[in-house]
Structures are given as structure tokens and as C-alpha cells.
XYZ file of C-alpha atoms in Angstrom:
313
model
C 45.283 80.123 116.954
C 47.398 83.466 117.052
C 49.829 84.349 118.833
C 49.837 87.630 121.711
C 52.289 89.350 118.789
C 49.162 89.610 116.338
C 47.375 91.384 118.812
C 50.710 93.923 120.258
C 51.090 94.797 116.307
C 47.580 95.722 116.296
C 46.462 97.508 119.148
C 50.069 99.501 118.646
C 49.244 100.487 115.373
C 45.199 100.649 115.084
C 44.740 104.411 116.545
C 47.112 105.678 113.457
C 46.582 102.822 110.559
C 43.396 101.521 109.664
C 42.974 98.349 109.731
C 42.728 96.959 105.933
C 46.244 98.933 105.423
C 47.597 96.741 108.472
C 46.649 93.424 106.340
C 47.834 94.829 103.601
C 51.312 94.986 105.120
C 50.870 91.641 107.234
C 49.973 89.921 103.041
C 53.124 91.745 101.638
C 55.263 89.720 104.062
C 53.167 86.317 104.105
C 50.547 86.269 106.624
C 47.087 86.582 105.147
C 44.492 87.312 107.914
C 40.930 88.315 107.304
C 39.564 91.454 108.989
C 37.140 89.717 110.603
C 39.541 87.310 112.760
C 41.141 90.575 113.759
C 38.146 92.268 114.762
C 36.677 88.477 116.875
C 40.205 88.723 118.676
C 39.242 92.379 119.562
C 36.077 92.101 120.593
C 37.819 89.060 122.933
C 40.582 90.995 124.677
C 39.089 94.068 125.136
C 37.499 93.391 128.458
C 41.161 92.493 129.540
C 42.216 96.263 129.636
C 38.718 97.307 131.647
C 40.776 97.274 134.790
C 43.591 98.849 133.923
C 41.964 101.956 132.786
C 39.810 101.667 136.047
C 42.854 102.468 137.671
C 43.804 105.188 135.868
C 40.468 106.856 136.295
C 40.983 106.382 140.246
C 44.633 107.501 140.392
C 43.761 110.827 137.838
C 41.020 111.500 140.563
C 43.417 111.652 142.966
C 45.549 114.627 141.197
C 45.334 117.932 142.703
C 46.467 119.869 139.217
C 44.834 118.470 135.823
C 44.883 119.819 132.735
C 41.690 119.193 130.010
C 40.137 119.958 126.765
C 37.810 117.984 123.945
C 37.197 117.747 120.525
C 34.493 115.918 118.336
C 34.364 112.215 117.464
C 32.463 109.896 114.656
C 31.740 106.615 115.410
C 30.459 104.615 112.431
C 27.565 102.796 114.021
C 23.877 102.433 112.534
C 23.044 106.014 113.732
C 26.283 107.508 112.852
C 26.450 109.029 115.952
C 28.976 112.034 116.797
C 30.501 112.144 120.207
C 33.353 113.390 121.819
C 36.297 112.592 122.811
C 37.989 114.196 126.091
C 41.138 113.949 127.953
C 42.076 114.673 131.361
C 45.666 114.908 131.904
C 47.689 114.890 135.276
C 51.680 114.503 135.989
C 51.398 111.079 135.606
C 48.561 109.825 133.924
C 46.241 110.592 130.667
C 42.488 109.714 130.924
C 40.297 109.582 127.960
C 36.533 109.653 127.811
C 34.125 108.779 125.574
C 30.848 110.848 125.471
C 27.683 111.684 123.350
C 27.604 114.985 125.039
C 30.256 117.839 125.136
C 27.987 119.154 128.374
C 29.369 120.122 132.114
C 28.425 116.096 132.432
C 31.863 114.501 131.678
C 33.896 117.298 133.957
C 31.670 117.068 136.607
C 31.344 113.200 136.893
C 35.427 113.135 137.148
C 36.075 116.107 139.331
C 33.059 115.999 142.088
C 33.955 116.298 145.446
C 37.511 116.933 144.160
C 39.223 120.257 144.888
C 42.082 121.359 143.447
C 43.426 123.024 140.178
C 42.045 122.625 135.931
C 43.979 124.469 133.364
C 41.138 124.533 130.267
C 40.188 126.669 127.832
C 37.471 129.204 128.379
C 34.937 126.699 127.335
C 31.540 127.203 129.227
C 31.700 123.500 130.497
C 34.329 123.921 132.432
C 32.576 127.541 133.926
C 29.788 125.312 135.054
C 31.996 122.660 136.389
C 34.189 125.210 138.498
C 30.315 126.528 140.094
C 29.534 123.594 141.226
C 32.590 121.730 142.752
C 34.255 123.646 146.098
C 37.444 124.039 145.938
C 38.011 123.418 141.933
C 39.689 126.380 140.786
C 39.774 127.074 136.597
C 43.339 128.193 135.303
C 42.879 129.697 131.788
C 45.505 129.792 129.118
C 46.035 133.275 127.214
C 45.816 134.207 123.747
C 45.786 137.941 123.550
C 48.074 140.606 123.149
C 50.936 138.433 121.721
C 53.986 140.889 122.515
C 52.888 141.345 125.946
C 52.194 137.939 126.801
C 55.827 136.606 124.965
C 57.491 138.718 127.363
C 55.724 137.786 130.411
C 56.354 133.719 129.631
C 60.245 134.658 129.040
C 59.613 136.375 132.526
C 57.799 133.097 134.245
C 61.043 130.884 132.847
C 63.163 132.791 135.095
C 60.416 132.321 137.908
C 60.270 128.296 137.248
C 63.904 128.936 137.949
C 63.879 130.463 141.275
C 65.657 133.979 140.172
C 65.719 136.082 143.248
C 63.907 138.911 140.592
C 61.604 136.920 139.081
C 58.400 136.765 140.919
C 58.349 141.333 141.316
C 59.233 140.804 137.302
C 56.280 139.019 136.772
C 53.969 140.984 138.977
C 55.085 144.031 137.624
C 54.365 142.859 133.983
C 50.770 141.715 135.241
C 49.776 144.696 136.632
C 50.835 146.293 134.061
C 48.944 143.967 131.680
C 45.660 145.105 133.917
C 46.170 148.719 133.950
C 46.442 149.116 130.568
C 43.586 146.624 129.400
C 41.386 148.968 131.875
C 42.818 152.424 129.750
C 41.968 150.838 126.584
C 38.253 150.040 127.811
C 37.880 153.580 128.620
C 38.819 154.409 125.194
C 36.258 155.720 123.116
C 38.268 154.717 119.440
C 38.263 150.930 120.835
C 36.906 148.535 118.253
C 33.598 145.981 119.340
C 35.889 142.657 118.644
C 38.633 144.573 120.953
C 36.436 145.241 123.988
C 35.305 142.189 123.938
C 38.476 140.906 123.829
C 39.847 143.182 126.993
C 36.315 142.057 129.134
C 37.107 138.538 128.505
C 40.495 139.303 130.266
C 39.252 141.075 132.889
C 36.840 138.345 133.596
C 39.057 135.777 133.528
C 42.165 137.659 135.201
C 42.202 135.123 138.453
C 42.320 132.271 136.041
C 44.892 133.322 134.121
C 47.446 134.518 136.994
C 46.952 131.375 138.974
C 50.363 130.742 137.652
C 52.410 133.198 139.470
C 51.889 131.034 142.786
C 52.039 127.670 141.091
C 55.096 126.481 139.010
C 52.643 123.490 138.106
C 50.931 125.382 136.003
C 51.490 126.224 132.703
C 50.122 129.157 130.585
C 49.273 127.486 127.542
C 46.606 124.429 126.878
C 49.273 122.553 124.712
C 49.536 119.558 126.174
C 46.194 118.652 126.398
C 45.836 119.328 122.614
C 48.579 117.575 121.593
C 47.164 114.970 123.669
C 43.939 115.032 121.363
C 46.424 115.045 118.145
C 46.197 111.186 117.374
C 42.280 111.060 117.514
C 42.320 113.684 115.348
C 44.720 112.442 112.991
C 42.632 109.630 112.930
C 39.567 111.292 112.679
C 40.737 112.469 109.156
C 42.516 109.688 107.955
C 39.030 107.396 108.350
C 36.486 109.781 108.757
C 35.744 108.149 111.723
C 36.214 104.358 112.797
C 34.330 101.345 113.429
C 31.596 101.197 116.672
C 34.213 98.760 118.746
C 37.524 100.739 117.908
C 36.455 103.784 118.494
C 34.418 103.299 121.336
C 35.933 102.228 124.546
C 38.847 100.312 123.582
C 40.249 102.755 121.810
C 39.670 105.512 124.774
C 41.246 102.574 127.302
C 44.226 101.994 124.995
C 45.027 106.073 124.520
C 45.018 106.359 128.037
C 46.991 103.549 128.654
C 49.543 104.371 125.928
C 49.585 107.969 126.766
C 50.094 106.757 130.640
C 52.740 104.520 129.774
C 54.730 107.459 127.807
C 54.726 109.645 130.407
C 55.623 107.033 132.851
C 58.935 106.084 130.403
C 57.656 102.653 129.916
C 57.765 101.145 126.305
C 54.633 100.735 124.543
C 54.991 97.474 123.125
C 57.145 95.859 125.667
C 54.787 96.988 128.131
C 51.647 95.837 125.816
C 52.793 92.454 124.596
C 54.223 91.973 128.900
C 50.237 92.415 130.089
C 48.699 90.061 127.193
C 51.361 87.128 127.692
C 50.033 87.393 131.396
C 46.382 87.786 130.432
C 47.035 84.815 128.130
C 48.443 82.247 130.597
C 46.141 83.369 132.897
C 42.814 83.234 130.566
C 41.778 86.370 131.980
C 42.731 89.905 133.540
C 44.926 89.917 136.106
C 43.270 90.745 139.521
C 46.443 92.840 140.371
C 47.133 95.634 137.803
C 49.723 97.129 139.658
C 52.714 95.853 137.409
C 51.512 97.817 134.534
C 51.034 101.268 136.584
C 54.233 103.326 136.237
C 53.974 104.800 139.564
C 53.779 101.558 141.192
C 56.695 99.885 139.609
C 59.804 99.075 141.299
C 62.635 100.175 139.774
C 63.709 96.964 138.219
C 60.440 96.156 136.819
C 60.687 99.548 135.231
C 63.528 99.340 133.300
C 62.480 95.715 132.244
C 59.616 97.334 130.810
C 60.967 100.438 129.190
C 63.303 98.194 126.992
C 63.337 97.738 123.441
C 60.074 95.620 122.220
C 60.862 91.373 123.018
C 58.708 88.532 122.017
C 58.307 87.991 125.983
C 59.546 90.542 128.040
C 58.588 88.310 131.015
């Protein structure tokens, strides 16, 4: 009874609109839907997406340097429950998860058995994590000593770079950075927050240098909280969303959308391209590979990073 466009506009625009302002704009130009049409089709389609983000979750696993962080989520069910919302970036995909718990629990189930490298915060979580997977080492972005540290990422530009002087620039300015944090915990006239301060360093030095032997990894947590920016948004525009939206489809369709970003592909092109096929096929493809950035031929990819068509097939 509606067409695959109905459901493009709205899964494109549901994680930043709710959805009686997205009727409201659909009435102003002549098509009068009720919300609860909408939210049948949803409820119908979202098992469609299950195994593209199953793929995701398998190819992030496969990522030797990830990047993470979390922040809290309402879902407006009968219990009003608060969860969280995480994301797990790599260079080529963005996986988010959908938790009651903001424990060791959601790290651990994606990383076990999975060495390699996690830039995070210095959130305990991740502590606990790192102590029980081999091989998963915890890269820490900095916050202190602002002067110090804007001179040491001018320094790691030139060592992205490959200037011959970079890398003994950078090492200088680190041990630098050490020696004096050690002085000033010697001093006696050193405030309580600043020791604290210079022992979290010190504790976290290997973490935080990781970066001088791998150009992978950057010294901030940016990305990952940018990353977290739309929920957010969202989060205050609603004050939370509906038990189905905000639940797993809309942690399969950030991921997907994020994915699809960094892959170049175009979000509605690539959307309304996978629910024409679901359509004529009455059900999820069985090969998700055409959606996947990194599997796409080159063709395919610029067929799907074009402007948005009715049918991009």
C-alpha cells in the first residue's frame, strides 16, 4: 500500500526528527499518514536490516585498531528503562550497541579472543576489558597540561608525515613531559586535584604514547564522540524515543548509516537500493555483500554513492 520511498524518507530522517514532525511535513504537501501505519511498516522491515548489521559486527571484530566510548540512553517503554548506547568504531565500519548496562559486559563480548589496539577514555570498563583479553592493548587520549600537549600534536603532524626529525621531536617532548610530571610530584606546594592529576599520567603513560609507534592512532577520543552526537541530539530533542526506535533498529540503522559514510556511499541511494531488493524479494537478501562498502566493486560503488533516485537499481 506504500511505496519503498515512505519508508527511505523515514528511516533517513527518524534518528534526527521525530516522528509526528515528519507527518506534519508529509500533510503540508498532501499525504496524510497516521503514525500508526508508519510505526506497522517499521515494526515489518526491521528484521530486513538484522543481517546487515550482523555483518558489520563480524567485519568490526576483525579490526586490529578500534576506537570506543558510550553515553546514556532512554527508552520510553513501561519501565522507562535507561540504557546505553555504545559505539565501536574501526577504519571502515561503525558498530552500535544497545545495552542496559554500562559494565566491562558490552567491551568484552565484542573484543574476546581479539588482540589488538582500543583508543577509549580512561573509563574503568575498558581497564577491566584490557585485564582480561591478551593481547588488547588500551590507548588513552590526553587532556592535561594543554600547552604541552598542543605542541606535542603539532609535533606528531610532522611524524604522520614522515619528517626525517619527527619521531626524536616527539620523544624528546615525551620525555620531557615525564620528567617534569615526576618534579612536580616531588613538590611539596603541589595542589591534591594536581597530584592526582600527574598520577593519573603516570599510570596511564603506556596508553597514552602508544601513538609514537602507530600513525593509526590518534590522540584524541573525537571521533568516537562525534560518533555518539546524533543519539544525543536526539536524546534531547525527545527525551528519549519510543521502545522499537530506539531499540535495535535504531542501533542497526546508525551503524549502517555511519558505515555507509565512511565507506562514501550515499545514504539514501544506498537505503532505498536494499529495500527495492528486499521488496521484490519479500524478504532479506541472503547475500548482503552489495551493501558492504568494502565489498563493492568499483562500479557498484559509484552507482551507489550517487545523488538519491527513485530506483537506483
Amino acid at each position: 500500500m506504500i511505496g519503498v520511498s515512505v519508508g527511505t524518507e523515514v528511516l533517513f530522517f527518524k534518528d534526527s526528527l521525530p516522528l509526528s514532525r515528519i507527518l506534519e511535513s508529509w500533510e503540508d504537501r498532501g499525504l496524510s499518514l497516521s503514525a500508526g501505519t508508519i510505526v506497522s511498516g517499521l515494526e515489518r522491515i526491521a528484521p530486513f536490516f538484522e543481517p546487515l548489521y550482523e555483518a558489520l559486527v563480524a567485519r568490526s571484530r576483525t579490526a586490529s585498531f578500534s576506537q570506543a566510548d558510550e553515553t546514556r540512553y532512554y527508552v520510553f517503554n513501561p519501565d522507562r528503562t535507561r540504557q546505553w548506547a555504545w559505539v565501536i568504531l574501526t577504519p571502515d565500519t561503525a558498530l552500535y550497541i544497545l545495552d542496559s548496562s554500562r559494565s566491562a559486559k558490552v567491551p568484552l563480548e565484542h573484543f574476546a579472543d581479539r588482540p589488538g589496539i582500543l583508543l577509549v577514555d580512561r573509563y574503568g570498563a575498558y581497564k577491566a576489558t584490557a585485564r582480561q583479553v591478551e593481547g588488547l592493548e588500551l590507548a588513552f587520549w590526553s587532556g592535561e597540561w594543554v600547552r604541552r600537549i598542543g605542541l606535542l600534536f603539532h609535533e606528531t603532524r610532522l611524524l604522520r608525515d614522515e619528517h626525517p626529525a619527527a619521531r626524536a621531536a616527539v620523544l624528546s617532548l615525551l620525555e620531557e613531559m615525564r620528567s617534569t610530571a615526576q618534579a612536580e610530584l616531588r613538590s611539596r606546594t603541589l595542589s591534591p586535584a594536581a597530584t592526582k592529576v600527574l598520577k593519573r599520567l603516570e599510570e596511564h603513560w603506556n596508553g597514552l604514547t602508544l601513538f609514537v609507534d602507530d600513525p593509526r592512532i590518534p590522540k584524541g577520543n573525537n571521533a568516537s564522540e562525534r560518533a555518539l552526537r546524533g543519539l544525543v541530539v536526539g536524546r534531547k530533542i525527545f527525551y528519549g524515543a519510543g521502545a522499537l526506535w530506539s531499540g535495535t533498529l535504531a542501533m542497526i540503522l546508525s551503524s549502517l548509516f555511519r558505515t555507509w559514510e565512511i565507506g562514501g556511499l550515499g545514504l539514501r541511494t544506498t537505503l532505498a537500493d536494499y529495500l527495492e531488493t528486499c521488496a521484490r524479494r519479500g524478504q532479506a537478501p541472503s547475500d548482503v555483500s552489495p551493501w558492504l562498502p568494502w565489498e563493492l566493486p568499483p562500479e557498484r560503488k559509484r552507482l551507489l554513492s550517487r545523488p538519491f533516485l527513485r530506483d537506483p537499481a
